Amino acid sequence: MNKILEVKALEGGYTNVQILNGIDLYVNKGEFVTIIGPNGCGKSTFLKVLFGLATHHKGTVLYNNSDVSGWRTDRLVDQGIAYVPQVDNVFPSLSVRENLQMGGIRLNSKKLKNSIERACNMFPDLQERMNDLAASLSGGERQMLAISRALISEPSFLLLDEPTASLDPDVGDYIRTYIESFASKKGTTILLASHNMNEVERLCNEVLMMKNGEIIDQGTCNDLIKKHGRKNLEETFLKIVRE
């Protein structure tokens, strides 16, 4: 398979604070890859460094064989990369419709309209709230909006930071189904940070284990369960979530 992302000896964090300590990994096109690890290990920081929202210190990030190390977010968006943070992932002072329009700001009016209609078909709750401020949405509705906005432009590579954390189990499952469906139809590559064992087992081709800002192991979920034991994975690298 062709690599869409290759990271070599990546160090980064926030200004002079280093969180990532030499990350090496690759992601193949069309794969659904998950990063797991304890709180504070650097999962969110890693996604932010990739998307130009945290500081790149050293190392190389290759995207489609082009060096994009330290690129600004807008340049990365132009390359087909989208990102959904765990928190602060909508524009609260804008309406639902305006949030979706922001996601498709580079699309022509016809394609933007079709993309918004697709989002509403997948998440009917959003259709009923199109003129409401995003600040008035529930947690699940905000997550639906954030994911829909990121997918409006049909990105080729999607970064997701714990998209179902703290959500009602039924809402979380609904969102997972949408992400899974979109990825299979559009061939989008997804890199997901997760604490949810069911999510990892259900969605992912490959799992990356992170600890102290480093990738310490990589493999399929079944391979890592056999190697490390389910209990160790759940207690050390994942919250024990039962849905």
Short mmCIF file of C-alpha atoms in Angstrom, two decimals:
data_model
loop_
_atom_site.label_atom_id
_atom_site.label_comp_id
_atom_site.label_asym_id
_atom_site.label_seq_id
_atom_site.Cartn_x
_atom_site.Cartn_y
_atom_site.Cartn_z
CA MET A 1 0.00 0.00 0.00
CA ASN A 2 1.07 3.59 -0.62
CA LYS A 3 1.98 5.71 2.38
CA ILE A 4 -0.05 8.89 2.82
CA LEU A 5 1.81 9.93 6.00
CA GLU A 6 5.32 9.17 7.18
CA VAL A 7 6.76 10.69 10.35
CA LYS A 8 10.44 10.47 11.18
CA ALA A 9 12.06 11.40 14.52
CA LEU A 10 9.36 14.00 15.21
CA GLU A 11 9.80 16.26 18.23
CA GLY A 12 7.30 18.94 19.14
CA GLY A 13 5.08 20.51 21.77
CA TYR A 14 4.18 24.05 22.76
CA THR A 15 6.78 26.76 22.11
CA ASN A 16 9.74 25.63 24.23
CA VAL A 17 7.93 22.77 25.99
CA GLN A 18 8.69 19.42 24.38
CA ILE A 19 5.99 16.74 24.51
CA LEU A 20 6.87 14.49 21.57
CA ASN A 21 10.19 12.69 21.88
CA GLY A 22 11.11 11.30 18.49
CA ILE A 23 8.03 9.75 16.89
CA ASP A 24 8.42 7.37 13.97
CA LEU A 25 5.37 5.99 12.18
CA TYR A 26 3.60 5.71 8.87
CA VAL A 27 -0.02 5.50 7.73
CA ASN A 28 -1.09 3.90 4.47
CA LYS A 29 -3.72 5.42 2.18
CA GLY A 30 -7.24 4.31 2.99
CA GLU A 31 -6.39 2.94 6.41
CA PHE A 32 -8.15 3.66 9.70
CA VAL A 33 -5.39 3.98 12.29
CA THR A 34 -5.81 4.63 16.02
CA ILE A 35 -3.38 6.05 18.56
CA ILE A 36 -3.95 4.81 22.10
CA GLY A 37 -2.17 5.82 25.27
CA PRO A 38 -2.65 7.13 28.81
CA ASN A 39 -3.75 10.69 29.46
CA GLY A 40 -0.89 13.11 28.98
CA CYS A 41 1.16 10.84 26.73
CA GLY A 42 1.02 13.25 23.78
CA LYS A 43 -1.77 11.93 21.54
CA SER A 44 -3.56 15.26 21.18
CA THR A 45 -0.29 17.15 20.87
CA PHE A 46 0.80 14.86 18.07
CA LEU A 47 -2.37 15.56 16.07
CA LYS A 48 -1.96 19.28 16.70
CA VAL A 49 1.66 19.25 15.51
CA LEU A 50 0.58 17.44 12.35
CA PHE A 51 -2.10 20.06 11.74
CA GLY A 52 0.09 23.08 12.47
CA LEU A 53 -1.58 23.96 15.79
CA ALA A 54 1.34 23.03 18.04
CA THR A 55 5.06 23.65 17.64
CA HIS A 56 7.19 21.49 15.37
CA HIS A 57 10.69 21.30 16.85
CA LYS A 58 12.56 18.66 14.87
CA GLY A 59 11.96 15.74 12.55
CA THR A 60 10.19 15.20 9.27
CA VAL A 61 6.52 14.91 8.32
CA LEU A 62 5.94 13.59 4.82
CA TYR A 63 2.44 13.79 3.35
CA ASN A 64 1.98 12.13 -0.04
CA ASN A 65 5.79 12.11 -0.25
CA SER A 66 6.01 15.89 0.20
CA ASP A 67 7.75 17.40 3.22
CA VAL A 68 5.10 19.37 5.13
CA SER A 69 7.04 19.69 8.39
CA GLY A 70 5.94 22.79 10.29
CA TRP A 71 3.46 23.92 7.64
CA ARG A 72 0.68 26.35 8.54
CA THR A 73 -2.80 24.96 9.01
CA ASP A 74 -4.26 26.69 5.94
CA ARG A 75 -1.63 25.12 3.69
CA LEU A 76 -2.37 21.68 5.13
CA VAL A 77 -6.11 22.16 4.57
CA ASP A 78 -5.35 22.94 0.92
CA GLN A 79 -3.59 19.55 0.74
CA GLY A 80 -6.77 17.73 1.81
CA ILE A 81 -6.14 17.38 5.55
CA ALA A 82 -8.90 18.03 8.10
CA TYR A 83 -8.89 17.95 11.90
CA VAL A 84 -11.56 17.62 14.59
CA PRO A 85 -10.31 18.51 18.09
CA GLN A 86 -11.81 16.95 21.20
CA VAL A 87 -12.93 20.27 22.67
CA ASP A 88 -13.62 23.77 21.30
CA ASN A 89 -14.49 22.15 18.00
CA VAL A 90 -17.29 24.47 16.80
CA PHE A 91 -17.71 28.22 16.40
CA PRO A 92 -20.22 28.85 19.21
CA SER A 93 -21.21 32.35 18.08
CA LEU A 94 -22.12 31.13 14.57
CA SER A 95 -25.22 29.21 13.56
CA VAL A 96 -25.10 25.54 12.60
CA ARG A 97 -25.46 26.52 8.94
CA GLU A 98 -22.63 29.05 9.20
CA ASN A 99 -20.38 26.47 10.85
CA LEU A 100 -20.98 24.07 7.97
CA GLN A 101 -20.34 26.84 5.45
CA MET A 102 -17.00 27.55 7.13
CA GLY A 103 -16.01 23.94 6.46
CA GLY A 104 -16.68 24.40 2.76
CA ILE A 105 -15.32 27.90 2.34
CA ARG A 106 -13.21 26.79 -0.65
CA LEU A 107 -16.09 24.99 -2.42
CA ASN A 108 -18.31 26.45 -5.11
CA SER A 109 -21.91 27.15 -4.09
CA LYS A 110 -23.38 24.05 -5.74
CA LYS A 111 -20.92 21.63 -4.18
CA LEU A 112 -21.24 23.34 -0.79
CA LYS A 113 -25.03 23.01 -0.93
CA ASN A 114 -24.78 19.31 -1.80
CA SER A 115 -22.27 18.69 0.97
CA ILE A 116 -24.46 20.40 3.56
CA GLU A 117 -27.45 18.36 2.40
CA ARG A 118 -25.36 15.19 2.79
CA ALA A 119 -24.43 16.18 6.34
CA CYS A 120 -28.06 16.82 7.20
CA ASN A 121 -29.11 13.47 5.75
CA MET A 122 -26.58 11.71 7.94
CA PHE A 123 -27.37 13.79 11.02
CA PRO A 124 -31.07 14.78 10.87
CA ASP A 125 -30.74 16.51 14.26
CA LEU A 126 -28.63 19.17 12.56
CA GLN A 127 -31.33 19.87 9.98
CA GLU A 128 -33.68 20.95 12.73
CA ARG A 129 -31.07 23.26 14.27
CA MET A 130 -29.63 24.94 11.16
CA ASN A 131 -30.47 28.47 12.28
CA ASP A 132 -29.59 27.94 15.95
CA LEU A 133 -26.29 29.06 17.42
CA ALA A 134 -23.77 26.27 17.87
CA ALA A 135 -23.46 27.37 21.51
CA SER A 136 -26.99 26.05 22.11
CA LEU A 137 -26.23 22.50 20.93
CA SER A 138 -25.83 19.49 23.19
CA GLY A 139 -22.45 17.75 23.40
CA GLY A 140 -23.48 15.10 20.91
CA GLU A 141 -24.91 17.66 18.50
CA ARG A 142 -21.71 19.70 18.71
CA GLN A 143 -19.69 16.62 17.84
CA MET A 144 -21.96 15.85 14.89
CA LEU A 145 -21.51 19.43 13.70
CA ALA A 146 -17.72 19.40 14.15
CA ILE A 147 -17.33 16.16 12.22
CA SER A 148 -19.74 17.26 9.50
CA ARG A 149 -17.89 20.56 9.08
CA ALA A 150 -14.56 18.74 8.74
CA LEU A 151 -16.00 16.37 6.13
CA ILE A 152 -17.78 19.03 4.06
CA SER A 153 -14.77 19.40 1.78
CA GLU A 154 -14.29 15.60 1.49
CA PRO A 155 -10.72 15.53 2.86
CA SER A 156 -8.34 12.76 1.90
CA PHE A 157 -6.86 12.60 5.41
CA LEU A 158 -8.84 13.16 8.62
CA LEU A 159 -7.40 13.65 12.11
CA LEU A 160 -9.87 12.89 14.92
CA ASP A 161 -9.20 13.51 18.61
CA GLU A 162 -11.51 11.31 20.72
CA PRO A 163 -14.70 12.13 18.79
CA THR A 164 -17.01 10.10 21.07
CA ALA A 165 -15.49 10.92 24.47
CA SER A 166 -18.05 11.72 27.20
CA LEU A 167 -21.00 11.17 24.88
CA ASP A 168 -24.07 9.07 25.50
CA PRO A 169 -23.32 5.51 24.25
CA ASP A 170 -26.06 5.62 21.61
CA VAL A 171 -24.85 8.98 20.28
CA GLY A 172 -21.26 7.75 20.28
CA ASP A 173 -22.22 4.66 18.31
CA TYR A 174 -24.16 6.76 15.81
CA ILE A 175 -21.15 9.00 15.24
CA ARG A 176 -18.83 6.01 14.85
CA THR A 177 -21.19 4.54 12.25
CA TYR A 178 -21.14 7.80 10.29
CA ILE A 179 -17.34 8.04 10.36
CA GLU A 180 -17.01 4.41 9.31
CA SER A 181 -19.49 4.84 6.47
CA PHE A 182 -17.86 8.02 5.17
CA ALA A 183 -14.38 6.48 5.24
CA SER A 184 -15.48 3.37 3.35
CA LYS A 185 -17.36 5.35 0.66
CA LYS A 186 -14.82 8.11 0.10
CA GLY A 187 -11.60 6.21 0.76
CA THR A 188 -10.59 8.78 3.37
CA THR A 189 -7.59 7.91 5.53
CA ILE A 190 -8.28 8.44 9.24
CA LEU A 191 -5.91 8.87 12.17
CA LEU A 192 -7.86 8.68 15.43
CA ALA A 193 -6.85 9.26 19.05
CA SER A 194 -9.09 7.13 21.25
CA HIS A 195 -9.65 5.79 24.76
CA ASN A 196 -12.49 3.49 23.73
CA MET A 197 -11.70 -0.22 23.33
CA ASN A 198 -14.90 -0.95 21.39
CA GLU A 199 -14.05 1.91 19.02
CA VAL A 200 -10.53 0.60 18.49
CA GLU A 201 -11.62 -2.98 17.84
CA ARG A 202 -14.50 -2.01 15.57
CA LEU A 203 -12.92 0.61 13.35
CA CYS A 204 -9.19 0.24 13.05
CA ASN A 205 -6.80 -1.50 10.69
CA GLU A 206 -3.76 -0.56 12.77
CA VAL A 207 -3.13 0.56 16.35
CA LEU A 208 -0.25 2.73 17.56
CA MET A 209 0.63 2.59 21.27
CA MET A 210 2.00 5.87 22.64
CA LYS A 211 3.71 6.48 25.97
CA ASN A 212 5.73 9.48 27.16
CA GLY A 213 5.61 11.11 23.74
CA GLU A 214 6.88 8.06 21.86
CA ILE A 215 5.34 5.26 19.82
CA ILE A 216 6.29 2.10 21.70
CA ASP A 217 4.46 -0.51 19.62
CA GLN A 218 2.31 -0.90 16.52
CA GLY A 219 0.11 -3.63 15.09
CA THR A 220 -3.46 -4.79 14.61
CA CYS A 221 -5.72 -4.63 17.64
CA ASN A 222 -5.80 -8.44 17.88
CA ASP A 223 -2.02 -8.67 17.66
CA LEU A 224 -1.55 -6.13 20.45
CA ILE A 225 -4.15 -7.83 22.65
CA LYS A 226 -2.31 -11.14 22.24
CA LYS A 227 1.05 -9.50 22.93
CA HIS A 228 0.18 -7.22 25.84
CA GLY A 229 -3.06 -8.69 27.18
CA ARG A 230 -6.45 -7.02 27.07
CA LYS A 231 -6.37 -6.06 30.74
CA ASN A 232 -3.05 -4.25 30.37
CA LEU A 233 -4.23 -2.40 27.27
CA GLU A 234 -7.42 -1.28 28.98
CA GLU A 235 -5.84 -0.31 32.28
CA THR A 236 -2.67 1.28 30.95
CA PHE A 237 -3.55 2.63 27.51
CA LEU A 238 -7.35 2.90 27.52
CA LYS A 239 -10.10 3.81 29.89
CA ILE A 240 -12.26 0.78 30.56
CA VAL A 241 -15.39 1.74 28.64
CA ARG A 242 -18.25 -0.71 28.34
CA GLU A 243 -21.08 0.12 25.96
#
